[in-house]
mmCIF file of C-alpha atoms in Angstrom:
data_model
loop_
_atom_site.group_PDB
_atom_site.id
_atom_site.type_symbol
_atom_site.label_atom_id
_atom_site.label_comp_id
_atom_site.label_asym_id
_atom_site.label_seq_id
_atom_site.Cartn_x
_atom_site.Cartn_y
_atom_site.Cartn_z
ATOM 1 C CA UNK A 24 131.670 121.114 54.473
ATOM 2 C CA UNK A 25 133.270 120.875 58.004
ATOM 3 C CA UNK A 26 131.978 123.267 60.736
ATOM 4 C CA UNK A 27 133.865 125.613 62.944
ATOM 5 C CA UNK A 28 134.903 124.972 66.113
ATOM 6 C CA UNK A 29 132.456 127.832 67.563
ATOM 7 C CA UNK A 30 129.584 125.978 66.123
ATOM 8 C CA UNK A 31 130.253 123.292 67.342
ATOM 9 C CA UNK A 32 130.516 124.717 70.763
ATOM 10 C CA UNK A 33 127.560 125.990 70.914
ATOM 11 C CA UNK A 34 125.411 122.860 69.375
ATOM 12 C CA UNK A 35 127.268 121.035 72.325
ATOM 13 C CA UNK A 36 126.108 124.367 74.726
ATOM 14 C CA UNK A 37 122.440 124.213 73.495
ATOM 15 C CA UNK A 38 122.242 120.615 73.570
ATOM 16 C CA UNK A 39 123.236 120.398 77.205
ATOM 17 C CA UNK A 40 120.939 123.309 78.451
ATOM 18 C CA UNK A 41 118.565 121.107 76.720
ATOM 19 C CA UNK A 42 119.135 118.549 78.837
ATOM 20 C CA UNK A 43 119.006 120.203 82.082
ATOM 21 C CA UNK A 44 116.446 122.011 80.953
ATOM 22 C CA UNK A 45 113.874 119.651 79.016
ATOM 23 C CA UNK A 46 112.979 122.636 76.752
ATOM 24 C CA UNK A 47 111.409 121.945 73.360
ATOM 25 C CA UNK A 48 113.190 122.390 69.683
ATOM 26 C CA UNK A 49 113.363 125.937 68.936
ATOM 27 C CA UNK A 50 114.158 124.628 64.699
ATOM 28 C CA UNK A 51 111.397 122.651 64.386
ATOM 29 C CA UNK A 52 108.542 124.059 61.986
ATOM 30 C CA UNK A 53 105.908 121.960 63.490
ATOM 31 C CA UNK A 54 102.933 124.076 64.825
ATOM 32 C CA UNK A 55 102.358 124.366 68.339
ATOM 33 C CA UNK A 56 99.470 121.922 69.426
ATOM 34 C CA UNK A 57 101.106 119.171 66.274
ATOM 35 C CA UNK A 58 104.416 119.183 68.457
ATOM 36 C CA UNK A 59 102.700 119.223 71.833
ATOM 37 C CA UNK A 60 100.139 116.239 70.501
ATOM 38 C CA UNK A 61 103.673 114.336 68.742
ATOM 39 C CA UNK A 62 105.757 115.215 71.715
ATOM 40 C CA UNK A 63 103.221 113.604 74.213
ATOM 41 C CA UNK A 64 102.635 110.375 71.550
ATOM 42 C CA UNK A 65 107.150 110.152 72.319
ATOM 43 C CA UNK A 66 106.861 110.839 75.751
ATOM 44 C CA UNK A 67 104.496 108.242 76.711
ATOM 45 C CA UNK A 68 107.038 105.843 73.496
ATOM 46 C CA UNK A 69 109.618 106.832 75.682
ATOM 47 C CA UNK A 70 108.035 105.976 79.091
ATOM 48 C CA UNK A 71 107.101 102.710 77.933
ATOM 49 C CA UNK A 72 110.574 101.535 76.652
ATOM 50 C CA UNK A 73 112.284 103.151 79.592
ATOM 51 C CA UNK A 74 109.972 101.034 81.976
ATOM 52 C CA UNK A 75 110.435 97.542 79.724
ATOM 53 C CA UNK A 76 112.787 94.943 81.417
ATOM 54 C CA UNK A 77 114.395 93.817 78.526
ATOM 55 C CA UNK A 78 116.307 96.990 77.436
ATOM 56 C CA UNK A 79 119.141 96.640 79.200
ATOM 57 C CA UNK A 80 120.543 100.118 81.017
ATOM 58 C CA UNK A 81 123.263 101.389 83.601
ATOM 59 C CA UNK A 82 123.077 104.349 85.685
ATOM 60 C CA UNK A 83 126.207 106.524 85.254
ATOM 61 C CA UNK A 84 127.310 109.838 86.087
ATOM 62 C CA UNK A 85 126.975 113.201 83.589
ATOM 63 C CA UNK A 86 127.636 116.630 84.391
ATOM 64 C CA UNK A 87 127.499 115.854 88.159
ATOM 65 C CA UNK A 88 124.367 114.556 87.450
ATOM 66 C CA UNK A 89 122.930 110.683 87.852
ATOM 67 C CA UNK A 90 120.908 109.366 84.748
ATOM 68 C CA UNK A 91 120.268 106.140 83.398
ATOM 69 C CA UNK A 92 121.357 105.047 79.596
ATOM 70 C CA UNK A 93 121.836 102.507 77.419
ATOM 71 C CA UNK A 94 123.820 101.493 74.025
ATOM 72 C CA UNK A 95 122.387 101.606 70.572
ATOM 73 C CA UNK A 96 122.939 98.388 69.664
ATOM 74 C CA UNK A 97 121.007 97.303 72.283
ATOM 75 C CA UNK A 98 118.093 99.736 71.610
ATOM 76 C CA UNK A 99 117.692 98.211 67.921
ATOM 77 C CA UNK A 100 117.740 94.839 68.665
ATOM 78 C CA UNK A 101 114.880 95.462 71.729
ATOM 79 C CA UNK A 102 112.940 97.476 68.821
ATOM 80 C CA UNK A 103 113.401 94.045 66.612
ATOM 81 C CA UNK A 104 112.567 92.156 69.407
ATOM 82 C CA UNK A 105 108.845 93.986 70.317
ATOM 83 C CA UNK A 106 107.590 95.647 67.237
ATOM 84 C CA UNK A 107 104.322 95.976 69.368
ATOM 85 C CA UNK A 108 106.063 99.304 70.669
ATOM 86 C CA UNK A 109 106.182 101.107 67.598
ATOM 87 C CA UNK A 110 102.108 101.479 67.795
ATOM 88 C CA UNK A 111 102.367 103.694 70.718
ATOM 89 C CA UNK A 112 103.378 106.183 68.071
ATOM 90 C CA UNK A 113 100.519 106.367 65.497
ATOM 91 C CA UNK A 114 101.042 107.456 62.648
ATOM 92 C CA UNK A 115 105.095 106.965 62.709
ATOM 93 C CA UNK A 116 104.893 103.794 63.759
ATOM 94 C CA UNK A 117 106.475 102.573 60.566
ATOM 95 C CA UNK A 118 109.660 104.283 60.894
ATOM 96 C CA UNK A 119 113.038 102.392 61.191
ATOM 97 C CA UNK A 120 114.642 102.181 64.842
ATOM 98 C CA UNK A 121 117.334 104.886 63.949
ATOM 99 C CA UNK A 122 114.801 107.454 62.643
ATOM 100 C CA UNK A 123 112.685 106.725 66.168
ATOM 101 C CA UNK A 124 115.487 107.477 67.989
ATOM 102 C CA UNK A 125 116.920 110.730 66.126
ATOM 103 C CA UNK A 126 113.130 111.757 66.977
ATOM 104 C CA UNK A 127 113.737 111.440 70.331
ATOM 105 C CA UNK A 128 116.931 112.967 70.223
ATOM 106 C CA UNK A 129 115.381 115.653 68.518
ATOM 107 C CA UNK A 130 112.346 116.250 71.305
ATOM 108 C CA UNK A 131 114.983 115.963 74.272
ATOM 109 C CA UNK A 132 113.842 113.021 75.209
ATOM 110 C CA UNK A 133 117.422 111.211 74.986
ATOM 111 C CA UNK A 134 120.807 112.828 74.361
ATOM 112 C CA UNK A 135 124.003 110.918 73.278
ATOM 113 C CA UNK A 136 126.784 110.241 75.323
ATOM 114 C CA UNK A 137 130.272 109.346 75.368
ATOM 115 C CA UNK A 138 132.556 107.817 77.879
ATOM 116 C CA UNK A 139 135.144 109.907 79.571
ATOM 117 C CA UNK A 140 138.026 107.747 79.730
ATOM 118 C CA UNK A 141 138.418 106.705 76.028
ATOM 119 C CA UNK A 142 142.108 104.956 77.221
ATOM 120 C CA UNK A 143 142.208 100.647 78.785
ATOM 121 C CA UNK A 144 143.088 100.807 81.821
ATOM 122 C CA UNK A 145 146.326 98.638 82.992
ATOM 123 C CA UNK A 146 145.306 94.663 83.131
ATOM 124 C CA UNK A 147 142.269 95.204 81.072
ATOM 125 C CA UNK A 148 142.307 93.749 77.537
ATOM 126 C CA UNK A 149 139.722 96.158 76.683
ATOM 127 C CA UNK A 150 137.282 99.593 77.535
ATOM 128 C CA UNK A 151 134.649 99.092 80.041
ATOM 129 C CA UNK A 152 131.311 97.952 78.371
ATOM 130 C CA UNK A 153 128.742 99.881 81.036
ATOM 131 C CA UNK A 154 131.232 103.325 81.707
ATOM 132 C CA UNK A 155 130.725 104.821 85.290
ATOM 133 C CA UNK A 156 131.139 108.334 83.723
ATOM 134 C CA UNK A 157 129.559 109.841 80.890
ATOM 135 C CA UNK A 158 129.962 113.115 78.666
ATOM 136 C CA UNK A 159 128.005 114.998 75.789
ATOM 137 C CA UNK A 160 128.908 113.964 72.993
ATOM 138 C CA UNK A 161 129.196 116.583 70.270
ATOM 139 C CA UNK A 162 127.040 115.337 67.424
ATOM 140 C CA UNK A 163 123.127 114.354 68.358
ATOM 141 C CA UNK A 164 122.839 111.501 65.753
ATOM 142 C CA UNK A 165 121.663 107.940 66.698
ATOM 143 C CA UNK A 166 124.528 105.860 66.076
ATOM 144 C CA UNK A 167 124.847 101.777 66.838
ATOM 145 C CA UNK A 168 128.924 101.852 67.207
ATOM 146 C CA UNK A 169 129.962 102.308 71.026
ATOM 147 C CA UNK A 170 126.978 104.894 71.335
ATOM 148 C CA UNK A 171 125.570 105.457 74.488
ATOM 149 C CA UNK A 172 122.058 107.168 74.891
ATOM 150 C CA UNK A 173 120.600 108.740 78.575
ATOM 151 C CA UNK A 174 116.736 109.488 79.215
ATOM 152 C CA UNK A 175 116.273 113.052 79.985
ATOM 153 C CA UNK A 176 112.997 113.233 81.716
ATOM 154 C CA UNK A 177 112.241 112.336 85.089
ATOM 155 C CA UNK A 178 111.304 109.158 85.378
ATOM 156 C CA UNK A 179 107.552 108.668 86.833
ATOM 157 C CA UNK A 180 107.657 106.958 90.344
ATOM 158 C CA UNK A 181 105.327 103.641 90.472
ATOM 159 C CA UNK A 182 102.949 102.721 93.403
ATOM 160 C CA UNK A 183 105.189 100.585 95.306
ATOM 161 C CA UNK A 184 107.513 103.359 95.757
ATOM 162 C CA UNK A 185 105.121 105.697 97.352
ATOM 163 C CA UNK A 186 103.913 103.408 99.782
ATOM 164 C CA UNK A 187 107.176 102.606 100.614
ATOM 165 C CA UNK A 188 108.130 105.921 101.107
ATOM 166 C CA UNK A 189 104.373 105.870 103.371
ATOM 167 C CA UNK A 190 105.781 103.128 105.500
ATOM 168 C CA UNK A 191 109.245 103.780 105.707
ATOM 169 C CA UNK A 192 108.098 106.292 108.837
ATOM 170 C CA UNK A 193 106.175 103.445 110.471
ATOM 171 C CA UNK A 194 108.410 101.124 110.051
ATOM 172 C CA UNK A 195 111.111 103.636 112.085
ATOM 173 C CA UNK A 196 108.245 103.731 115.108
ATOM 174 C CA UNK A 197 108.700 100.220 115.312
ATOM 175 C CA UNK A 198 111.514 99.233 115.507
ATOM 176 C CA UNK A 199 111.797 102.157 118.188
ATOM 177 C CA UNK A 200 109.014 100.554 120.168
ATOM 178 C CA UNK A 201 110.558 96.947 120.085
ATOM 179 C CA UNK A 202 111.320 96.940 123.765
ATOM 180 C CA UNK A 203 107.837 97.447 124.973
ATOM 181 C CA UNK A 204 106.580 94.531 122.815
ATOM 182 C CA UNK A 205 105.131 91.304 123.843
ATOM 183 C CA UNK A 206 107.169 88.405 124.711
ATOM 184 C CA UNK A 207 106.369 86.270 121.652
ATOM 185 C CA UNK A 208 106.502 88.786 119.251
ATOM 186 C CA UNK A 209 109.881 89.435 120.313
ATOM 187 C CA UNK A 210 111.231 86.014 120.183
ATOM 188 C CA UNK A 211 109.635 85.739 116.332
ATOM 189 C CA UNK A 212 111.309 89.142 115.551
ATOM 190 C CA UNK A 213 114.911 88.328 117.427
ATOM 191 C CA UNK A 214 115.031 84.863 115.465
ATOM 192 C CA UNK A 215 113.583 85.990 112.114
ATOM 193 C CA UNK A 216 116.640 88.374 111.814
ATOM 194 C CA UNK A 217 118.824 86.525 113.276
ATOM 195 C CA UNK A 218 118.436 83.715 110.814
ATOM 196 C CA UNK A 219 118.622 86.651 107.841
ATOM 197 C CA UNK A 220 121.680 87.693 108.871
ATOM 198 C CA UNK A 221 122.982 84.247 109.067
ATOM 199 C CA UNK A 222 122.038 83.258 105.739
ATOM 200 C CA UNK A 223 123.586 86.594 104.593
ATOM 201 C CA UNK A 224 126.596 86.113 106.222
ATOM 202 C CA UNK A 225 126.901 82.297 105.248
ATOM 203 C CA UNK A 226 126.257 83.156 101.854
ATOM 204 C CA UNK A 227 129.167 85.729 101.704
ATOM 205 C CA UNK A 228 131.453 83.006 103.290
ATOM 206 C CA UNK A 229 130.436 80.242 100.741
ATOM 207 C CA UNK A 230 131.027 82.873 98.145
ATOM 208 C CA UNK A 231 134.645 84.330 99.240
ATOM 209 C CA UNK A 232 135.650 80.465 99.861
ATOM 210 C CA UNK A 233 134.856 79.400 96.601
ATOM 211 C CA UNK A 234 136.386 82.463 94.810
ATOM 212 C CA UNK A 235 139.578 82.084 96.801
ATOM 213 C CA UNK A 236 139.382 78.234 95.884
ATOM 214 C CA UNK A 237 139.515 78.459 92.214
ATOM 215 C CA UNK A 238 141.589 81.793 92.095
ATOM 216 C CA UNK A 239 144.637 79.837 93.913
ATOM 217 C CA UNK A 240 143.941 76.257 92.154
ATOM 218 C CA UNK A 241 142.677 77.258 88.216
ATOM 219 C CA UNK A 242 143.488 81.391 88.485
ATOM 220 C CA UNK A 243 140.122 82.035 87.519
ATOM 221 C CA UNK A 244 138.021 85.178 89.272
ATOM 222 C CA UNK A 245 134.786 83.398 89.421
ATOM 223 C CA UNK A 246 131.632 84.933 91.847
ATOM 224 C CA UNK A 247 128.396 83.697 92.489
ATOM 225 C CA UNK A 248 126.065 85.945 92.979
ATOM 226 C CA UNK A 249 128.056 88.944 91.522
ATOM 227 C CA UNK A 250 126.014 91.568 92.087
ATOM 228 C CA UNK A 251 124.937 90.893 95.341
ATOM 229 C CA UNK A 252 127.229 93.743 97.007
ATOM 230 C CA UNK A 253 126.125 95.993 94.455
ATOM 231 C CA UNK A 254 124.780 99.239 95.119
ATOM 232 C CA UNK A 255 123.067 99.991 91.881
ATOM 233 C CA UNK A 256 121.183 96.854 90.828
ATOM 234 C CA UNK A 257 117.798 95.731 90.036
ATOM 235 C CA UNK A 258 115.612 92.763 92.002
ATOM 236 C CA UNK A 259 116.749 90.604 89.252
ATOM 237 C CA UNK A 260 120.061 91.378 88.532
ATOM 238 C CA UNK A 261 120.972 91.212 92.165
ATOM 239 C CA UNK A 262 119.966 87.371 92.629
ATOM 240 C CA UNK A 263 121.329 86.114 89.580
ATOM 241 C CA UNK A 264 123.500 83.551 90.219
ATOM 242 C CA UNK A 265 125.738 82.792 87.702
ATOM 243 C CA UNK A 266 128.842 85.008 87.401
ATOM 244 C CA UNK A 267 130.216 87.054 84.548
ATOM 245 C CA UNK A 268 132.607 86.287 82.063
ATOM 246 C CA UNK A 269 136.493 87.174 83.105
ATOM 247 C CA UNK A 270 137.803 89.738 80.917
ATOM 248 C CA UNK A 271 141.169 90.594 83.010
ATOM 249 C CA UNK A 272 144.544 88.704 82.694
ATOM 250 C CA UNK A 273 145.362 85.163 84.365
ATOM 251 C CA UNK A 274 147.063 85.736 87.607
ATOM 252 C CA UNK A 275 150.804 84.297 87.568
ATOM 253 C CA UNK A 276 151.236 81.393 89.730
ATOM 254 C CA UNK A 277 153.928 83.390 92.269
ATOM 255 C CA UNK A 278 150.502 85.677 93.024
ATOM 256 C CA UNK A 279 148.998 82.571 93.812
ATOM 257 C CA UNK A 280 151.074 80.648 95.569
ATOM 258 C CA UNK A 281 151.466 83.963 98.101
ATOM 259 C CA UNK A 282 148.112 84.205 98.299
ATOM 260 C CA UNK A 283 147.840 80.231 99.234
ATOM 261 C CA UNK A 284 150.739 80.948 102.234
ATOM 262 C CA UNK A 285 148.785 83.590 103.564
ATOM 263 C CA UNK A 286 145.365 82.417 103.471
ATOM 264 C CA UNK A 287 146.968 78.951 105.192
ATOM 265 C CA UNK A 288 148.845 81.147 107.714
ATOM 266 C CA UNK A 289 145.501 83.170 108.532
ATOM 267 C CA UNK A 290 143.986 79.403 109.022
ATOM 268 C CA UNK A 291 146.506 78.469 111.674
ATOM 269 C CA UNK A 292 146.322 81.844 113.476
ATOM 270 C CA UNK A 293 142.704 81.141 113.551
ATOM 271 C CA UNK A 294 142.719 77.906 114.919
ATOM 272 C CA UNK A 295 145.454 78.632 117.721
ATOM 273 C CA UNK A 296 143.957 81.108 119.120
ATOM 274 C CA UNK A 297 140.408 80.279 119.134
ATOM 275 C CA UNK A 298 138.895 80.015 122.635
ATOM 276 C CA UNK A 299 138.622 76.587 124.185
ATOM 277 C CA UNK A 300 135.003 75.320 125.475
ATOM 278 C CA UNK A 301 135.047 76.736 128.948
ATOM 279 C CA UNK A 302 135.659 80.150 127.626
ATOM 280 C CA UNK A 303 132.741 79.466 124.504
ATOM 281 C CA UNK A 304 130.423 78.418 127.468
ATOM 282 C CA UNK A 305 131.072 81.360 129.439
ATOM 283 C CA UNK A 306 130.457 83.645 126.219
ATOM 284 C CA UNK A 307 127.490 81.857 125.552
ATOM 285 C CA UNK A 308 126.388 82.347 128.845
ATOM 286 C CA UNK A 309 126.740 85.882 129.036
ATOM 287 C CA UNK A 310 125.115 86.359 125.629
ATOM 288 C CA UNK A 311 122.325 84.518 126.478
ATOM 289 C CA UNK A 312 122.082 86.666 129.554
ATOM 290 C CA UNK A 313 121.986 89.483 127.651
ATOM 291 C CA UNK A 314 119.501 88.337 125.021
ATOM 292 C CA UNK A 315 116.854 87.226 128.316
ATOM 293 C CA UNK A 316 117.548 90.619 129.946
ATOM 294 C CA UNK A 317 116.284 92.320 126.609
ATOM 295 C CA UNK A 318 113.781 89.967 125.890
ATOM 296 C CA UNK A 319 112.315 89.944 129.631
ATOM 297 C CA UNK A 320 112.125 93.786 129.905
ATOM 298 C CA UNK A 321 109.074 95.170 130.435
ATOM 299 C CA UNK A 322 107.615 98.766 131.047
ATOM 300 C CA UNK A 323 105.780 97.111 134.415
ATOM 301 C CA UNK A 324 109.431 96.069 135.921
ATOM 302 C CA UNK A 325 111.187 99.113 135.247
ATOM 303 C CA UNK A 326 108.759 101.257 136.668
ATOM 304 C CA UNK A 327 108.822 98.723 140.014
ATOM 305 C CA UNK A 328 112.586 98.488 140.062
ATOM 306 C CA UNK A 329 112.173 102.761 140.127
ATOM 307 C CA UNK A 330 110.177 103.003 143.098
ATOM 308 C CA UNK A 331 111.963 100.516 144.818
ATOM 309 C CA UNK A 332 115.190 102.463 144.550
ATOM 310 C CA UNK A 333 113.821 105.383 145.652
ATOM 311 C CA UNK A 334 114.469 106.670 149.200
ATOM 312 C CA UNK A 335 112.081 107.063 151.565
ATOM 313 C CA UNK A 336 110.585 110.692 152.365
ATOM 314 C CA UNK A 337 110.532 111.788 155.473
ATOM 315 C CA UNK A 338 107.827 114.252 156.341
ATOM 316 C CA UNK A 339 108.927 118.193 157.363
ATOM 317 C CA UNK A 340 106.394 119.137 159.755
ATOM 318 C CA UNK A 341 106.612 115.223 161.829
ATOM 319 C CA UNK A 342 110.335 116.026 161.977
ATOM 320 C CA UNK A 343 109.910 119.757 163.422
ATOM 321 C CA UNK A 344 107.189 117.837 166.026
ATOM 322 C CA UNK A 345 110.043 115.573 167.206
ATOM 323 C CA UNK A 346 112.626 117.931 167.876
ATOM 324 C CA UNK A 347 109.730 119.843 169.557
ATOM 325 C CA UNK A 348 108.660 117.187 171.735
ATOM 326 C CA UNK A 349 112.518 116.456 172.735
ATOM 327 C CA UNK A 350 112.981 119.787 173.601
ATOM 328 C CA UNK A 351 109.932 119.833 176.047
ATOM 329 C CA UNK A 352 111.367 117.110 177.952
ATOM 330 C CA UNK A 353 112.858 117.424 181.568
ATOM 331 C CA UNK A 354 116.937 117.762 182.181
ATOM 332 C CA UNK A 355 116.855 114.514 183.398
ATOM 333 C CA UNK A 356 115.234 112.458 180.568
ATOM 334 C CA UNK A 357 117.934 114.594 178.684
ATOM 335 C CA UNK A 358 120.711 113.788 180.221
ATOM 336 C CA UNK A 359 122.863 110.036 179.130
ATOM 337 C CA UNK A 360 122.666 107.249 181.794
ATOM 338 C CA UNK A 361 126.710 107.595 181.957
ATOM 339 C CA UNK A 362 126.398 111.060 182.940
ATOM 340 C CA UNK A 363 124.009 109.614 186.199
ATOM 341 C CA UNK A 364 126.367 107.319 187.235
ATOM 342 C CA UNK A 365 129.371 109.647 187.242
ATOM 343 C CA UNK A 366 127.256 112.147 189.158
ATOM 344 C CA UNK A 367 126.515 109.615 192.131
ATOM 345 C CA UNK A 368 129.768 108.475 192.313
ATOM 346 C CA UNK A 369 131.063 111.765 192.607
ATOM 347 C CA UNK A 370 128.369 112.707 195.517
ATOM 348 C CA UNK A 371 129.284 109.225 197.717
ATOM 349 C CA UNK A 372 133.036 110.464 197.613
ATOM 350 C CA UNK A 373 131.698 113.526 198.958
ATOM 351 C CA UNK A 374 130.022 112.292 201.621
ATOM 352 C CA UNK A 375 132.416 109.913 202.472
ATOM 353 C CA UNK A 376 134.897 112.741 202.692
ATOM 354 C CA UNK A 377 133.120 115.123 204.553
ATOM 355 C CA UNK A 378 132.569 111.712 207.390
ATOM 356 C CA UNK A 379 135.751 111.040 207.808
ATOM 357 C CA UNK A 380 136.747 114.870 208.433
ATOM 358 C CA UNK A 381 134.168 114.919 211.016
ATOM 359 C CA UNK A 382 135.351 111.796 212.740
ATOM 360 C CA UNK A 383 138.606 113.168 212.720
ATOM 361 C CA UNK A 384 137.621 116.506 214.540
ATOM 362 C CA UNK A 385 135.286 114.503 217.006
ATOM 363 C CA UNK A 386 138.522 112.720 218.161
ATOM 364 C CA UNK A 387 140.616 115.632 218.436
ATOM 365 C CA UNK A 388 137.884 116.907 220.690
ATOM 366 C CA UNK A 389 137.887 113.557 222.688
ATOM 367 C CA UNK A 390 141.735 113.787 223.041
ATOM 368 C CA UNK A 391 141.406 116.953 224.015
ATOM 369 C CA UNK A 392 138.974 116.607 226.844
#
């Protein structure tokens, strides 16, 4: 008998506050302490096959929310693969993999999901095997056929992680106190990352060249190291080396060709303008000048090269004694030597005047007489 469309809404309702929630089965007749005792024997099930390395999972988006799932074919196949699993859960450790995980379906432990764009996308042959986004699906039934499944719990956090999250903090303080290091440990620390991010950076050359290589010659998207850009990636899946399969279309050999004139083009603008080996040294030079200057700083130097620039003080009360003393002085230590010379001057013209007035009169008299 087919439901309504009202129940159905609200098995999809219940099994999403579920979710969110982590709330236990209202419907199931199992006494209190039997479900908490069963739903702990799941929980640490669950824990254990979430942690394993060889069920393979994603991290997607549902309901705004990040979680981490997997497809049911794979989940039956890792049950095949390590029975040794199934004796986590005691007394059910007999059952079949679909009646494990319809168990944890039914404790909240996993919920069934669905991809939200069900149409293949333009130059894909077909739907995405790991879907970015995820919805609820409406029925909560383990299935194997294009069935994905996403933990609902909170995933415990391992050691590692908390002491990173411990030295994360310390590792900020130094890198902030890097200038007031010794010299040798800044040399090892300068060419330690200097040499990482070469051998990143050569890496994504060697990379890009080859793609571009056999994309223009065979028409084949082929990267090493594929996930090494990726931001959602375990240790192991980011080194792996060899690339994955090519699922889209074979480029046509116009795309090509363009893409040969242009990255031939970009070559010779390259090459014509790159600097000539007076202008390298010179950049060298200067780099190298920086580099020493950061390298060669010290707390010691800066705080000389302060109190060298500073100006010298001069002292209030030996400045008010000066202009004390100078004004106890006599007119004539006071006065500028050019000031004494244009005074006696002045008086011999005088004197010479008032002589030759008298000489004059002294004749008159004489005449007179």
């Amino acid at each position: 008998m087919k439901k309504s469309g009202g129940a159905e809404k609200k098995r999809v309702r219940r099994s999403s506050a579920a979710i969110q929630n982590g709330s236990r089965d209202p419907n199931s007749d199992t006494p209190p302490r039997k479900q908490a005792a069963q739903k702990d024997v799941y929980q640490l099930f669950a824990e254990k096959v979430r942690d394993h390395k060889d069920l393979v999972s994603r991290w997607a988006v549902l309901q705004e929310t990040r979680v981490e799932y997997f497809r049911g074919k794979d989940f039956v196949s890792f049950l095949r693969n390590h029975p040794e699993l199934k004796d986590i859960l005691e007394s059910d450790k007999n059952l079949e993999a679909d009646d494990i995980a319809n168990a944890l379906l039914r404790k909240n432990l996993l919920a069934r999901c669905d991809r939200v764009v069900k149409t293949v996308r333009p130059g894909k042959k077909k739907l995405s095997t790991w879907p970015a986004h995820l919805e609820i699906f409406p029925d909560q039934i383990f299935s194997e056929v294009d069935a994905f499944f996403a933990w609902t719990f909170v995933k415990r956090r391992p050691l590692w992680q908390t002491l990173l999250s411990f030295f994360w903090p310390v590792l900020t303080l130094a890198i902030c106190l890097f200038p007031v290091y010794p010299h040798r440990c800044k040399i090892l620390i300068l060419y330690s990352c200097a040499g990482v991010l070469a051998l990143i950076l050569s890496l994504l050359l060697v990379r890009a060249t080859v793609f571009g290589a056999l994309y223009i010659v065979l028409g084949k998207r082929v990267w090493f190291f594929p996930n090494i850009l990726a931001e959602e990636a375990t240790l192991r899946e980011l080194f792996r080396f060899w690339p994955k399969k090519d699922e889209e279309e074979r480029p046509k050999w116009t795309t090509r060709l363009f893409y040969a004139v242009v990255a031939v083009l970009v070559i010779l603008l390259l090459r014509h303008h790159a600097p000539d080996e007076a202008a390298r040294a010179r950049y060298q030079k200067r780099v190298s000048n920086i580099i020493d200057d950061v390298l060669e700083w010290s707390p010691r130097l800066a705080l000389s090269g302060m109190m060298e620039k500073q100006p010298t003080v001069i002292n209030a009360t030996e400045q008010n004694d000066s202009f004390s003393d100078a004004g106890k002085t006599s007119p004539e230590e006071g006065v500028p030597p050019s000031s004494k010379v244009e005074e006696t001057d002045t008086e011999q013209y005088e004197a010479e005047v008032i002589e030759n007035v008298e000489d004059a009169d002294q004749h008159k008299h004489d005449d007179h007489i």
